CSV table of C-alpha atoms and ligand atoms in Angstrom, one decimal:
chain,number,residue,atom,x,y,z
C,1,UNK,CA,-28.4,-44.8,-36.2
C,2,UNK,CA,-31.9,-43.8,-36.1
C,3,UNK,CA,-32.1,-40.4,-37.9
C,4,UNK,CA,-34.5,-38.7,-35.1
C,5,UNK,CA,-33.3,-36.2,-33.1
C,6,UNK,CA,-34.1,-33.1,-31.3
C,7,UNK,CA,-31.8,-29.8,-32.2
C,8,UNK,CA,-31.4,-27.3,-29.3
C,9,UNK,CA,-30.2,-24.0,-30.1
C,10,UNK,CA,-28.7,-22.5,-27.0
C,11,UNK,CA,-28.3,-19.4,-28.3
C,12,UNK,CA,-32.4,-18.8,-29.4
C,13,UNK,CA,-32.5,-19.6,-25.4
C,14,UNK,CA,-30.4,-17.0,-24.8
C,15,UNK,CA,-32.2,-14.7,-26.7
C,16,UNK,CA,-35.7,-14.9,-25.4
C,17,UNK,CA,-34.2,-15.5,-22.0
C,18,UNK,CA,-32.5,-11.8,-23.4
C,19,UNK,CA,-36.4,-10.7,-24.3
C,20,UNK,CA,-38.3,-11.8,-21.0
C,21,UNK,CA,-35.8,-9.4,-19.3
C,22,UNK,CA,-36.1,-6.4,-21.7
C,23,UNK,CA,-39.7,-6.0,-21.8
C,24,UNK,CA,-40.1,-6.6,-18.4
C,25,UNK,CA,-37.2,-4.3,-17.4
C,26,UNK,CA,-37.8,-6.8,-14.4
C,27,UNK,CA,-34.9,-9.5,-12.9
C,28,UNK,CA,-35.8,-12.8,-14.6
C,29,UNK,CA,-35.8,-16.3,-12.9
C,30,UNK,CA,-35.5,-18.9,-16.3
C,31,UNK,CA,-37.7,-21.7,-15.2
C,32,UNK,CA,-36.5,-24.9,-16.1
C,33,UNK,CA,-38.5,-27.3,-14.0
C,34,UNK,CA,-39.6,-30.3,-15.6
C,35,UNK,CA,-36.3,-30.8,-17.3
C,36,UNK,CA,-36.4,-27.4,-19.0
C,37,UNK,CA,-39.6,-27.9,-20.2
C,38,UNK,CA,-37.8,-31.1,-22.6
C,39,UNK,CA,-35.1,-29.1,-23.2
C,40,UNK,CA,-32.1,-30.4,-20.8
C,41,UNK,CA,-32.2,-28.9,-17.5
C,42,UNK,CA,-28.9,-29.0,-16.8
C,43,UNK,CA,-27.7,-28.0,-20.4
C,44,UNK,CA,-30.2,-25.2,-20.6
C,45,UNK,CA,-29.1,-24.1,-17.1
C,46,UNK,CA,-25.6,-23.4,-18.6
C,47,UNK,CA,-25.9,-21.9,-21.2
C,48,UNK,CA,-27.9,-19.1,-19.2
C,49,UNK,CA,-25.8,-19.1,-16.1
C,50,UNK,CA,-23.9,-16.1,-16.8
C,51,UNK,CA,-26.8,-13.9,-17.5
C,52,UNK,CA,-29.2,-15.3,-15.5
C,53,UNK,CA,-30.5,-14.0,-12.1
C,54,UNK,CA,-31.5,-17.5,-11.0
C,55,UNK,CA,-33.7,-20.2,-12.2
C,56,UNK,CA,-36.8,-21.9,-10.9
C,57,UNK,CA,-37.4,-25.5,-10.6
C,58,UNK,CA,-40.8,-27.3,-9.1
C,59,UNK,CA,-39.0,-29.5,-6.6
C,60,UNK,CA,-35.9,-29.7,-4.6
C,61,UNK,CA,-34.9,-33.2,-6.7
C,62,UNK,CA,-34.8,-31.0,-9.8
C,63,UNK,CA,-32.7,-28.0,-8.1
C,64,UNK,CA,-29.9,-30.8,-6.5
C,65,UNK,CA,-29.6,-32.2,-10.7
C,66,UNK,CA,-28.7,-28.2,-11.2
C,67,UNK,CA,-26.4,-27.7,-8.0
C,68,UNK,CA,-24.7,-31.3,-8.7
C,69,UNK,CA,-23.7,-29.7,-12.5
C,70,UNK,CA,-22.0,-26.7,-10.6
C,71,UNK,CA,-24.7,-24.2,-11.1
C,72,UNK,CA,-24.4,-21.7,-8.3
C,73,UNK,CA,-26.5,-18.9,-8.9
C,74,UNK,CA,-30.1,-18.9,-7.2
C,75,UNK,CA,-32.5,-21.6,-7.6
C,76,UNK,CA,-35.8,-21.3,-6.7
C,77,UNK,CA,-38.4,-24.1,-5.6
C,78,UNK,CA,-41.4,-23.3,-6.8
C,79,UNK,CA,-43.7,-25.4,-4.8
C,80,UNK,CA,-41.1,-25.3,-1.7
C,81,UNK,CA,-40.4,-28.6,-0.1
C,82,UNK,CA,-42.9,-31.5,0.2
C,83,UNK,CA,-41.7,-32.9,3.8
C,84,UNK,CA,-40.0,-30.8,6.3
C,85,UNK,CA,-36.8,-32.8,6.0
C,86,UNK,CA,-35.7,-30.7,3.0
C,87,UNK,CA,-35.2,-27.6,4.7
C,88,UNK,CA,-31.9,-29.0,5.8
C,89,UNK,CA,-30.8,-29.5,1.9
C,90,UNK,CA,-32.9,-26.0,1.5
C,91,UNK,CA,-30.5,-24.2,3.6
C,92,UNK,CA,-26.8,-26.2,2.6
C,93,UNK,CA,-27.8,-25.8,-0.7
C,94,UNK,CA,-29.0,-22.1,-0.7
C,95,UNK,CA,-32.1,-22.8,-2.4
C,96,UNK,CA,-35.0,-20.7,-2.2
C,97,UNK,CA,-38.3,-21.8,-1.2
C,98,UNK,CA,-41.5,-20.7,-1.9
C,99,UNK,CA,-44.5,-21.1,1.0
C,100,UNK,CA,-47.4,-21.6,-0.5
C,101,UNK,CA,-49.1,-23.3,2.4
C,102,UNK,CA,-50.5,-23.4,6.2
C,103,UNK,CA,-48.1,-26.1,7.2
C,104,UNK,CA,-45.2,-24.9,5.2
C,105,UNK,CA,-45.4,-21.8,7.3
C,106,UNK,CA,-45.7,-24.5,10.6
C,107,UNK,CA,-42.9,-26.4,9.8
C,108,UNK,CA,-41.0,-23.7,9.1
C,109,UNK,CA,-41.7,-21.8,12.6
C,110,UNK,CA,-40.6,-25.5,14.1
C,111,UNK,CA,-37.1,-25.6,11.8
C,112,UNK,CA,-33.8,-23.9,13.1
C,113,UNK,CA,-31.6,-23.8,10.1
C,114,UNK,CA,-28.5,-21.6,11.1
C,115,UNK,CA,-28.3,-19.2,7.9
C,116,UNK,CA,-31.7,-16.7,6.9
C,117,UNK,CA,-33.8,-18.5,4.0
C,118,UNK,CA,-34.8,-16.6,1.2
C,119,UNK,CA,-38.5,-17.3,0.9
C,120,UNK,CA,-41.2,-16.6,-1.8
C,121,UNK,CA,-45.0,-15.9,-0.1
C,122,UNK,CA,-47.2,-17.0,-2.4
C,123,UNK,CA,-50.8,-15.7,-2.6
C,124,UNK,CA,-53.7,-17.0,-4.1
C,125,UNK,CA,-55.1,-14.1,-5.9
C,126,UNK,CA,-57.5,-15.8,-7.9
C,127,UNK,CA,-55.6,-19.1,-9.6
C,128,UNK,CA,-57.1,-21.3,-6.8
C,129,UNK,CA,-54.9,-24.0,-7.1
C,130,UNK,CA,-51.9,-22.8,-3.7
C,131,UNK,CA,-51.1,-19.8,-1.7
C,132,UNK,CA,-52.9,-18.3,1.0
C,133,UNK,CA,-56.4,-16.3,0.3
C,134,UNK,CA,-55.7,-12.5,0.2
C,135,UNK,CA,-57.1,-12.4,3.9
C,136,UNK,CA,-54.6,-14.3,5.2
C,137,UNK,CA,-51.3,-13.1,3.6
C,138,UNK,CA,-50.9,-10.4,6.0
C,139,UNK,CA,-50.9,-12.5,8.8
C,140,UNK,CA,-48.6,-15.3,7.0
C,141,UNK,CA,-45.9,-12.7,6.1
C,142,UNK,CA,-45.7,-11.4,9.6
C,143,UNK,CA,-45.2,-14.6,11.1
C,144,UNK,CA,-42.8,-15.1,8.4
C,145,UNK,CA,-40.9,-12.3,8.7
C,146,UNK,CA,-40.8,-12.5,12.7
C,147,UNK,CA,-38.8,-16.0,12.4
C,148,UNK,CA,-34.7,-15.0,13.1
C,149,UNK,CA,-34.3,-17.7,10.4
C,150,UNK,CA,-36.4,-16.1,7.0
C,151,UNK,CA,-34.4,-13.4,5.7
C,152,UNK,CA,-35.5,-11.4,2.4
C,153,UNK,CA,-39.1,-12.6,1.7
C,154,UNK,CA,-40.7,-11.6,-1.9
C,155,UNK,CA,-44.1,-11.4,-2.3
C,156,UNK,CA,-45.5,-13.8,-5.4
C,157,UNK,CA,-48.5,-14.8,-6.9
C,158,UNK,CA,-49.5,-16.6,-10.1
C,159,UNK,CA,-52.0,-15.6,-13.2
C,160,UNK,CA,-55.1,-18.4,-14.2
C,161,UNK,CA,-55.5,-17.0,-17.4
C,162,UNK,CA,-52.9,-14.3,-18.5
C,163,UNK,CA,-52.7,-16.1,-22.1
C,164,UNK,CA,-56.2,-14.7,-22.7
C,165,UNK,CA,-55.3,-11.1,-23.7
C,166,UNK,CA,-59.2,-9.9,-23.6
C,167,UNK,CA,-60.1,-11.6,-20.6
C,168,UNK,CA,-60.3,-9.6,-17.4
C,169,UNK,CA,-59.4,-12.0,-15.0
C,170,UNK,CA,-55.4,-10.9,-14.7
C,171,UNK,CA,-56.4,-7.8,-13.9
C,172,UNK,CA,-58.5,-8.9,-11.4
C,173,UNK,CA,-56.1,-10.9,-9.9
C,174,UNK,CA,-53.2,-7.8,-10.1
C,175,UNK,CA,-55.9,-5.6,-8.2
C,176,UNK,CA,-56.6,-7.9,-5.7
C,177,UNK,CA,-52.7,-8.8,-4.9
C,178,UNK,CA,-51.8,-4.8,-4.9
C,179,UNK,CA,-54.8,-4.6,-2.5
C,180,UNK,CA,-52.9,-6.8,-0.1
C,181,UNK,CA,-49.5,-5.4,-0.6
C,182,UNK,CA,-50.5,-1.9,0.1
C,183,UNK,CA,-47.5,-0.6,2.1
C,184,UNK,CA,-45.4,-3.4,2.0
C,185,UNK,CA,-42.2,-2.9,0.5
C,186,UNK,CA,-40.8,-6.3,-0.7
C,187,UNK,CA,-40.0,-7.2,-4.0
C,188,UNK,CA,-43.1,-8.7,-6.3
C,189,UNK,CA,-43.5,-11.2,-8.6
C,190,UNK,CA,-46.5,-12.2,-10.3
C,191,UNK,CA,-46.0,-12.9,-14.6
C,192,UNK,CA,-45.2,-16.2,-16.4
C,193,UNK,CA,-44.2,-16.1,-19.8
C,194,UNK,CA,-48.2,-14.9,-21.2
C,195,UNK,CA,-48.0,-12.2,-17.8
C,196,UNK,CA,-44.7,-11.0,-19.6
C,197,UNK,CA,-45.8,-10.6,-23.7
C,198,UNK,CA,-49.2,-9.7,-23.1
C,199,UNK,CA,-49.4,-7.8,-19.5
C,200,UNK,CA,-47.2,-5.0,-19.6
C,201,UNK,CA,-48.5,-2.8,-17.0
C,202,UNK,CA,-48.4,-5.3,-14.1
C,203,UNK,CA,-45.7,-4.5,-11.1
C,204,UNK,CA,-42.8,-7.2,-11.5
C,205,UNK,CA,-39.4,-6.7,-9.6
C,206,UNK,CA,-38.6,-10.9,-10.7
C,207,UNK,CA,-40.4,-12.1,-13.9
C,208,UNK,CA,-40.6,-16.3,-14.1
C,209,UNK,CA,-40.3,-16.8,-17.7
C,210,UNK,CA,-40.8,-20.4,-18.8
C,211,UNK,CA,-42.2,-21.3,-22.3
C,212,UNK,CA,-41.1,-18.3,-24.1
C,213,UNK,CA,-37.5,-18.9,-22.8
C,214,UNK,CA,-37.9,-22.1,-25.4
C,215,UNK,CA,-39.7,-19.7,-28.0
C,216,UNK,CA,-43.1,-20.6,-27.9
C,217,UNK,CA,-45.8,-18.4,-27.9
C,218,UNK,CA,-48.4,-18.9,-24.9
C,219,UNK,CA,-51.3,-17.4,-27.4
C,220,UNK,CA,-53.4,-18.4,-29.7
C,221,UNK,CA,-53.5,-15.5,-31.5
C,222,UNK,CA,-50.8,-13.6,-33.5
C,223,UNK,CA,-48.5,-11.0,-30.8
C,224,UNK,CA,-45.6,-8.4,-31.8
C,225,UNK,CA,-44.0,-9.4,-28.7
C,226,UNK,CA,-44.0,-13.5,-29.2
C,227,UNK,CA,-43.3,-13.0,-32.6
C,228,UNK,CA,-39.2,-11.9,-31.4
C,229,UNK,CA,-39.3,-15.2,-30.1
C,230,UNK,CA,-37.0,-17.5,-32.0
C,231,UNK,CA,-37.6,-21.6,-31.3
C,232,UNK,CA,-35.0,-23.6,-29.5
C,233,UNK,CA,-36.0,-27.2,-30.7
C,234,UNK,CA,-36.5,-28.8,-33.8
C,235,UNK,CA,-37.4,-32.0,-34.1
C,236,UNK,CA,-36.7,-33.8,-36.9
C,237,UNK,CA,-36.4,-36.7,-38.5
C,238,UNK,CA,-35.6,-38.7,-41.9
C,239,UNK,CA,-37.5,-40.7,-44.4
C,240,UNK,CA,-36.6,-44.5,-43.7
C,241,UNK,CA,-38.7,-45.6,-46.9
C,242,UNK,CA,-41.1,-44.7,-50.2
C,243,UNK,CA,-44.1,-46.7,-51.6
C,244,UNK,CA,-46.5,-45.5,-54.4
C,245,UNK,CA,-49.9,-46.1,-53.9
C,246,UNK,CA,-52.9,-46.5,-56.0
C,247,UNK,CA,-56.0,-44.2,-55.6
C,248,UNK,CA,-58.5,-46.3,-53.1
C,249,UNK,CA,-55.3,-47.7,-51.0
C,250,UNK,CA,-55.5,-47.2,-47.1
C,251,UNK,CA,-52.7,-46.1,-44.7
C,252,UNK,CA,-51.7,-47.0,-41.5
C,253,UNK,CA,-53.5,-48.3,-38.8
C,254,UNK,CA,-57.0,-48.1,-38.8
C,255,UNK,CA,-57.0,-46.8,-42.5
C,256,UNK,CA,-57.7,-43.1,-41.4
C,257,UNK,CA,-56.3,-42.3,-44.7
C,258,UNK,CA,-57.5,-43.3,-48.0
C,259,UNK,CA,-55.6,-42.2,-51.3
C,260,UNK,CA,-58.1,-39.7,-53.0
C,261,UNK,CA,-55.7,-39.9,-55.9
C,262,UNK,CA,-52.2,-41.9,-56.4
C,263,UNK,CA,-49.7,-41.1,-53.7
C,264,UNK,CA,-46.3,-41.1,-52.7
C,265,UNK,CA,-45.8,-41.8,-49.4
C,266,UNK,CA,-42.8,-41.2,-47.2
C,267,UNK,CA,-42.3,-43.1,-43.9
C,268,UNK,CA,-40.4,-41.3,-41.4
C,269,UNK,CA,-38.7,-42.5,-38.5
C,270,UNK,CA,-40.5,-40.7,-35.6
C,271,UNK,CA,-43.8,-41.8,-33.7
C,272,UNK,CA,-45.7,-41.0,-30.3
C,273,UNK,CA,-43.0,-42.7,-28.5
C,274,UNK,CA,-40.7,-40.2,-29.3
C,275,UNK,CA,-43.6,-37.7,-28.1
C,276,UNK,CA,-44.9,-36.4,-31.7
C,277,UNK,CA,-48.8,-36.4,-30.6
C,278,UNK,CA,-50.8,-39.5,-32.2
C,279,UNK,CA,-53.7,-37.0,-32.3
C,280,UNK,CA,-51.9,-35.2,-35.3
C,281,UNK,CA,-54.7,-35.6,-37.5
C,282,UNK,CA,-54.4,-35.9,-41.4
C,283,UNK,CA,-53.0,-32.8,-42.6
C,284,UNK,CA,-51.1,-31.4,-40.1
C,285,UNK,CA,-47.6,-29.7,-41.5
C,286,UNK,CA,-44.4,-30.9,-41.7
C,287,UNK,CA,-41.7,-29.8,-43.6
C,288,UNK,CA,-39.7,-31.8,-46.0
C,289,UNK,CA,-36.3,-30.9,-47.5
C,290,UNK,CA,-37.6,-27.4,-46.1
C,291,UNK,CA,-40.7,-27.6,-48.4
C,292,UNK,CA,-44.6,-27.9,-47.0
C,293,UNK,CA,-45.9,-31.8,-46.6
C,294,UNK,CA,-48.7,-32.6,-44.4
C,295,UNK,CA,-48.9,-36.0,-42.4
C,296,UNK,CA,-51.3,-38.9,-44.1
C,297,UNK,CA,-52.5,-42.0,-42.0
C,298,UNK,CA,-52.2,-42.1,-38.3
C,299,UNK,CA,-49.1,-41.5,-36.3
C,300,UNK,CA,-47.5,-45.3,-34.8
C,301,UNK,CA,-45.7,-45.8,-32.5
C,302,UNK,CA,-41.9,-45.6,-34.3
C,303,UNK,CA,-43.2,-44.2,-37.2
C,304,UNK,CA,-45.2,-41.9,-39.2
C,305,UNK,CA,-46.1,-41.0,-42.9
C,306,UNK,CA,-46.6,-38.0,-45.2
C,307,UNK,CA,-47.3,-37.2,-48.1
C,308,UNK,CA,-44.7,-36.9,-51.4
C,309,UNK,CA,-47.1,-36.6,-53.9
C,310,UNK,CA,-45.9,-33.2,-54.7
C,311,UNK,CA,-42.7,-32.7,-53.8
C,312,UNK,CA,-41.1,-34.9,-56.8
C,313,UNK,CA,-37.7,-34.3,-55.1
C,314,UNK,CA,-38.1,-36.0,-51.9
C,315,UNK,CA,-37.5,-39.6,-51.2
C,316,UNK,CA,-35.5,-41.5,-49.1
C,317,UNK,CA,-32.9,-39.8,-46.0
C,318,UNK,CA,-34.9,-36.9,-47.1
C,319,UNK,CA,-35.2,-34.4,-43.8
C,320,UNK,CA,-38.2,-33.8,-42.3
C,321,UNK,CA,-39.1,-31.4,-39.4
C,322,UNK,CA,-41.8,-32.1,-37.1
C,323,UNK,CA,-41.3,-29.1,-35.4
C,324,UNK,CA,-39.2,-26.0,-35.4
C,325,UNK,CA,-38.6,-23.1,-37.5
C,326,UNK,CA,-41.8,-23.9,-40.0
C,327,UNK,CA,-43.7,-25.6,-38.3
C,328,UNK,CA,-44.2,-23.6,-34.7
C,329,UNK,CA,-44.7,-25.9,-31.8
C,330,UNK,CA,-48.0,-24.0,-30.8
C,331,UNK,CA,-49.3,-24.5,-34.1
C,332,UNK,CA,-48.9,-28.0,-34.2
C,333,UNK,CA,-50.1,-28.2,-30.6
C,334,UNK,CA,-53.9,-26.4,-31.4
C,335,UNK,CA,-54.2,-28.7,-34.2
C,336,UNK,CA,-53.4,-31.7,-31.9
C,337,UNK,CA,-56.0,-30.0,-28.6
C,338,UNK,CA,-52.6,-29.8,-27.1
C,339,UNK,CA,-50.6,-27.0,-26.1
C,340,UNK,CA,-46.7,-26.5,-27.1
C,341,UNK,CA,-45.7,-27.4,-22.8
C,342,UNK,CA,-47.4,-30.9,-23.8
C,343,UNK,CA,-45.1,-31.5,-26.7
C,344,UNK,CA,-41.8,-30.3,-25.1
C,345,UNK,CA,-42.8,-31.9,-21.8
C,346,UNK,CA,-43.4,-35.7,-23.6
C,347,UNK,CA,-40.6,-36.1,-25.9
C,348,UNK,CA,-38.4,-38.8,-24.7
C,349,UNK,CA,-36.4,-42.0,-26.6
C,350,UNK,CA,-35.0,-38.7,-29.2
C,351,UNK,CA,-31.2,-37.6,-28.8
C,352,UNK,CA,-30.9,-34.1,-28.0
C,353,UNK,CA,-28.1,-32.5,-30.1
C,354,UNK,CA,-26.9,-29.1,-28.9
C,355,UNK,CA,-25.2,-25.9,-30.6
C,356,UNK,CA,-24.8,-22.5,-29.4
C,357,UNK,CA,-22.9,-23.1,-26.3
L,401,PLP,C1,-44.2,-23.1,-14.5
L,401,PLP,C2,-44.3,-21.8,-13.8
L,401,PLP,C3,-43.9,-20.6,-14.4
L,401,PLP,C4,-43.6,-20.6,-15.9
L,401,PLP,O1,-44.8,-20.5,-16.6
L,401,PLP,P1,-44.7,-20.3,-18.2
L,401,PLP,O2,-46.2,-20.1,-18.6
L,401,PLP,O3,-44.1,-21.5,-18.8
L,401,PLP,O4,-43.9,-19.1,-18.5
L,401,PLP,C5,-44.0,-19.5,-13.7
L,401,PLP,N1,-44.4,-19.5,-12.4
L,401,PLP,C6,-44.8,-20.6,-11.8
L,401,PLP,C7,-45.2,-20.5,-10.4
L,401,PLP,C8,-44.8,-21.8,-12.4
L,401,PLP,O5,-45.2,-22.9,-11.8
């Protein structure tokens, strides 16, 4: 069998699920759209069920895989429904819904589902991307909340660039939504996983963790908060074969590498089909019978090589970890112009092996 493989630690998820909700002091939906973020939606989903106070998915396709696996606490669509013809799953199903747009709001004054919907208002405070402009919320909610079939209705909006911890802009964006929600007394929520480390202050009855939940950090720079985090994948692999090379001697396609000196190489059995980024460029880290290698020659498809030179001990079915505990997702990701999402989010063809449960 083909040595790569991804190792998900259920209970690391359970601990920064344990973290987003402790420095928040805030009820926490775990998002697990996109497949928990690489992670197993449906795996992830369990092993936070009992502690969780819902879970958020982008579309109603991914909330039926959670509902279908027996999941029956709250699951929230973060982008609501795409055609009006969902509301009917919406409301068997329980699902929340957030509104984000005009003709959400329409279709929703045209619908006559039997039993209240929960829905999520979402404001566009500044992200420009959904939601209505600050202007218009008022009006949205009370149309909203005049329908006999919307019940509990929570105010939400979403940060642009909470990950920057110097940059005004989330404050900016908190001042405008509190502008608008003056009065009001439904439950908020406006922080993501960088909202939740790095913008303590901001009002939050529900937090929506997502990357941190896998252990990630969303910043670039060292934080006491992201540094509690513990990762949830590893990915590793094995080496599949050794050759000794001459000083002079390419590597790989396109001979990005050239031996300075003689080298070891080792060829491990993972590649960009598996999702490790071909972008790695030549010294990025890996880790090799838990000791520091660094990747030679350009990542293939199936395979990739590093460098054994020094590590005398190594050779073949030695382990090597792509990612994990030494080698942090994010860091790997700012050396690739990628960010730690991108590498959860891509891997695929890898078996995910899970412990913890
Ligand atoms: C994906 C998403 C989140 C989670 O964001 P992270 O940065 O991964 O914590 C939260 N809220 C909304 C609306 C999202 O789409």
């Amino acid at each position: 069998m083909r040595p790569a493989r991804a190792l998900i630690d259920l209970q690391a998820l359970r601990h920064n699920y344990r973290l987003a909700r402790e420095v928040s002091g805030a009820r926490a939906l775990a998002v697990v759209k996109a497949d928990a973020y690489g992670h197993g939606a449906v795996r992830c989903a369990k092993a936070l069920e009992a502690e969780a106070d819902g879970f958020a998915v982008a579309c109603i396709e991914e909330a039926l895989e959670l509902r279908d696996a027996g999941i029956r606490a709250p699951i929230l669509l973060l982008e609501g429904f795409f055609e009006a013809s969902e509301l009917e799953l919406i409301e068997r199903h329980d699902f929340w819904c957030v509104v984000h747009s005009a003709w959400q709001l329409e279709a929703l004054e045209r619908a006559r589902p039997a039993k209240p919907l929960t829905i999520w208002l979402k404001m566009d405070s500044g992200m420009h991307r959904v939601g209505f402009f600050p202007q218009d919320y008022a009006a949205a909610l009370a149309r909203l909340q005049a329908l006999p079939h919307v019940g509990k209705v929570v105010l939400m909006s979403h940060f642009s660039r909470a990950d920057e911890l110097d940059c005004r802009r989330t404050e900016e964006q908190v001042a405008v939504f509190e502008a608008v929600r003056a009065g009001l007394s439904n439950e908020v929520s406006l922080r993501n996983s960088p909202g939740i480390l790095g913008w303590p202050s901001v009002p939050s009855d529900w937090v929506r963790p997502g990357i941190m939940l896998y252990g990630a950090t969303p910043f670039e720079q060292a934080h006491p908060l992201a540094d509690q985090l513990r990762p949830v994948m590893t990915l590793e692999s094995k080496v599949i074969s050794v050759r000794e090379l001459p000083a002079g001697e390419p590597v790989g396609y396109g001979a990005r590498y050239v031996a300075e000196r003689p080298v070891r190489v080792g060829v491990v059995a993972m590649g960009y089909a598996d999702g490790y980024p071909r972008h790695a460029p030549d010294g990025t880290p890996v880790f090799v019978d838990g000791k520091p290698s660094r990747i030679i020659g350009r990542v293939s498809m199936d395979m990739l090589t590093v460098d054994l030179t020094d590590l005398p001990g190594a050779g073949l079915g030695s382990r090597v970890e792509l990612w994990g505990a030494q080698v942090p997702a994010s860091q790997l990701a700012s050396l690739c112009g990628a960010i730690p999402y991108q590498l959860f989010c891509n891997l695929k063809r890898v078996p995910r092996v899970y412990s913890g449960d």
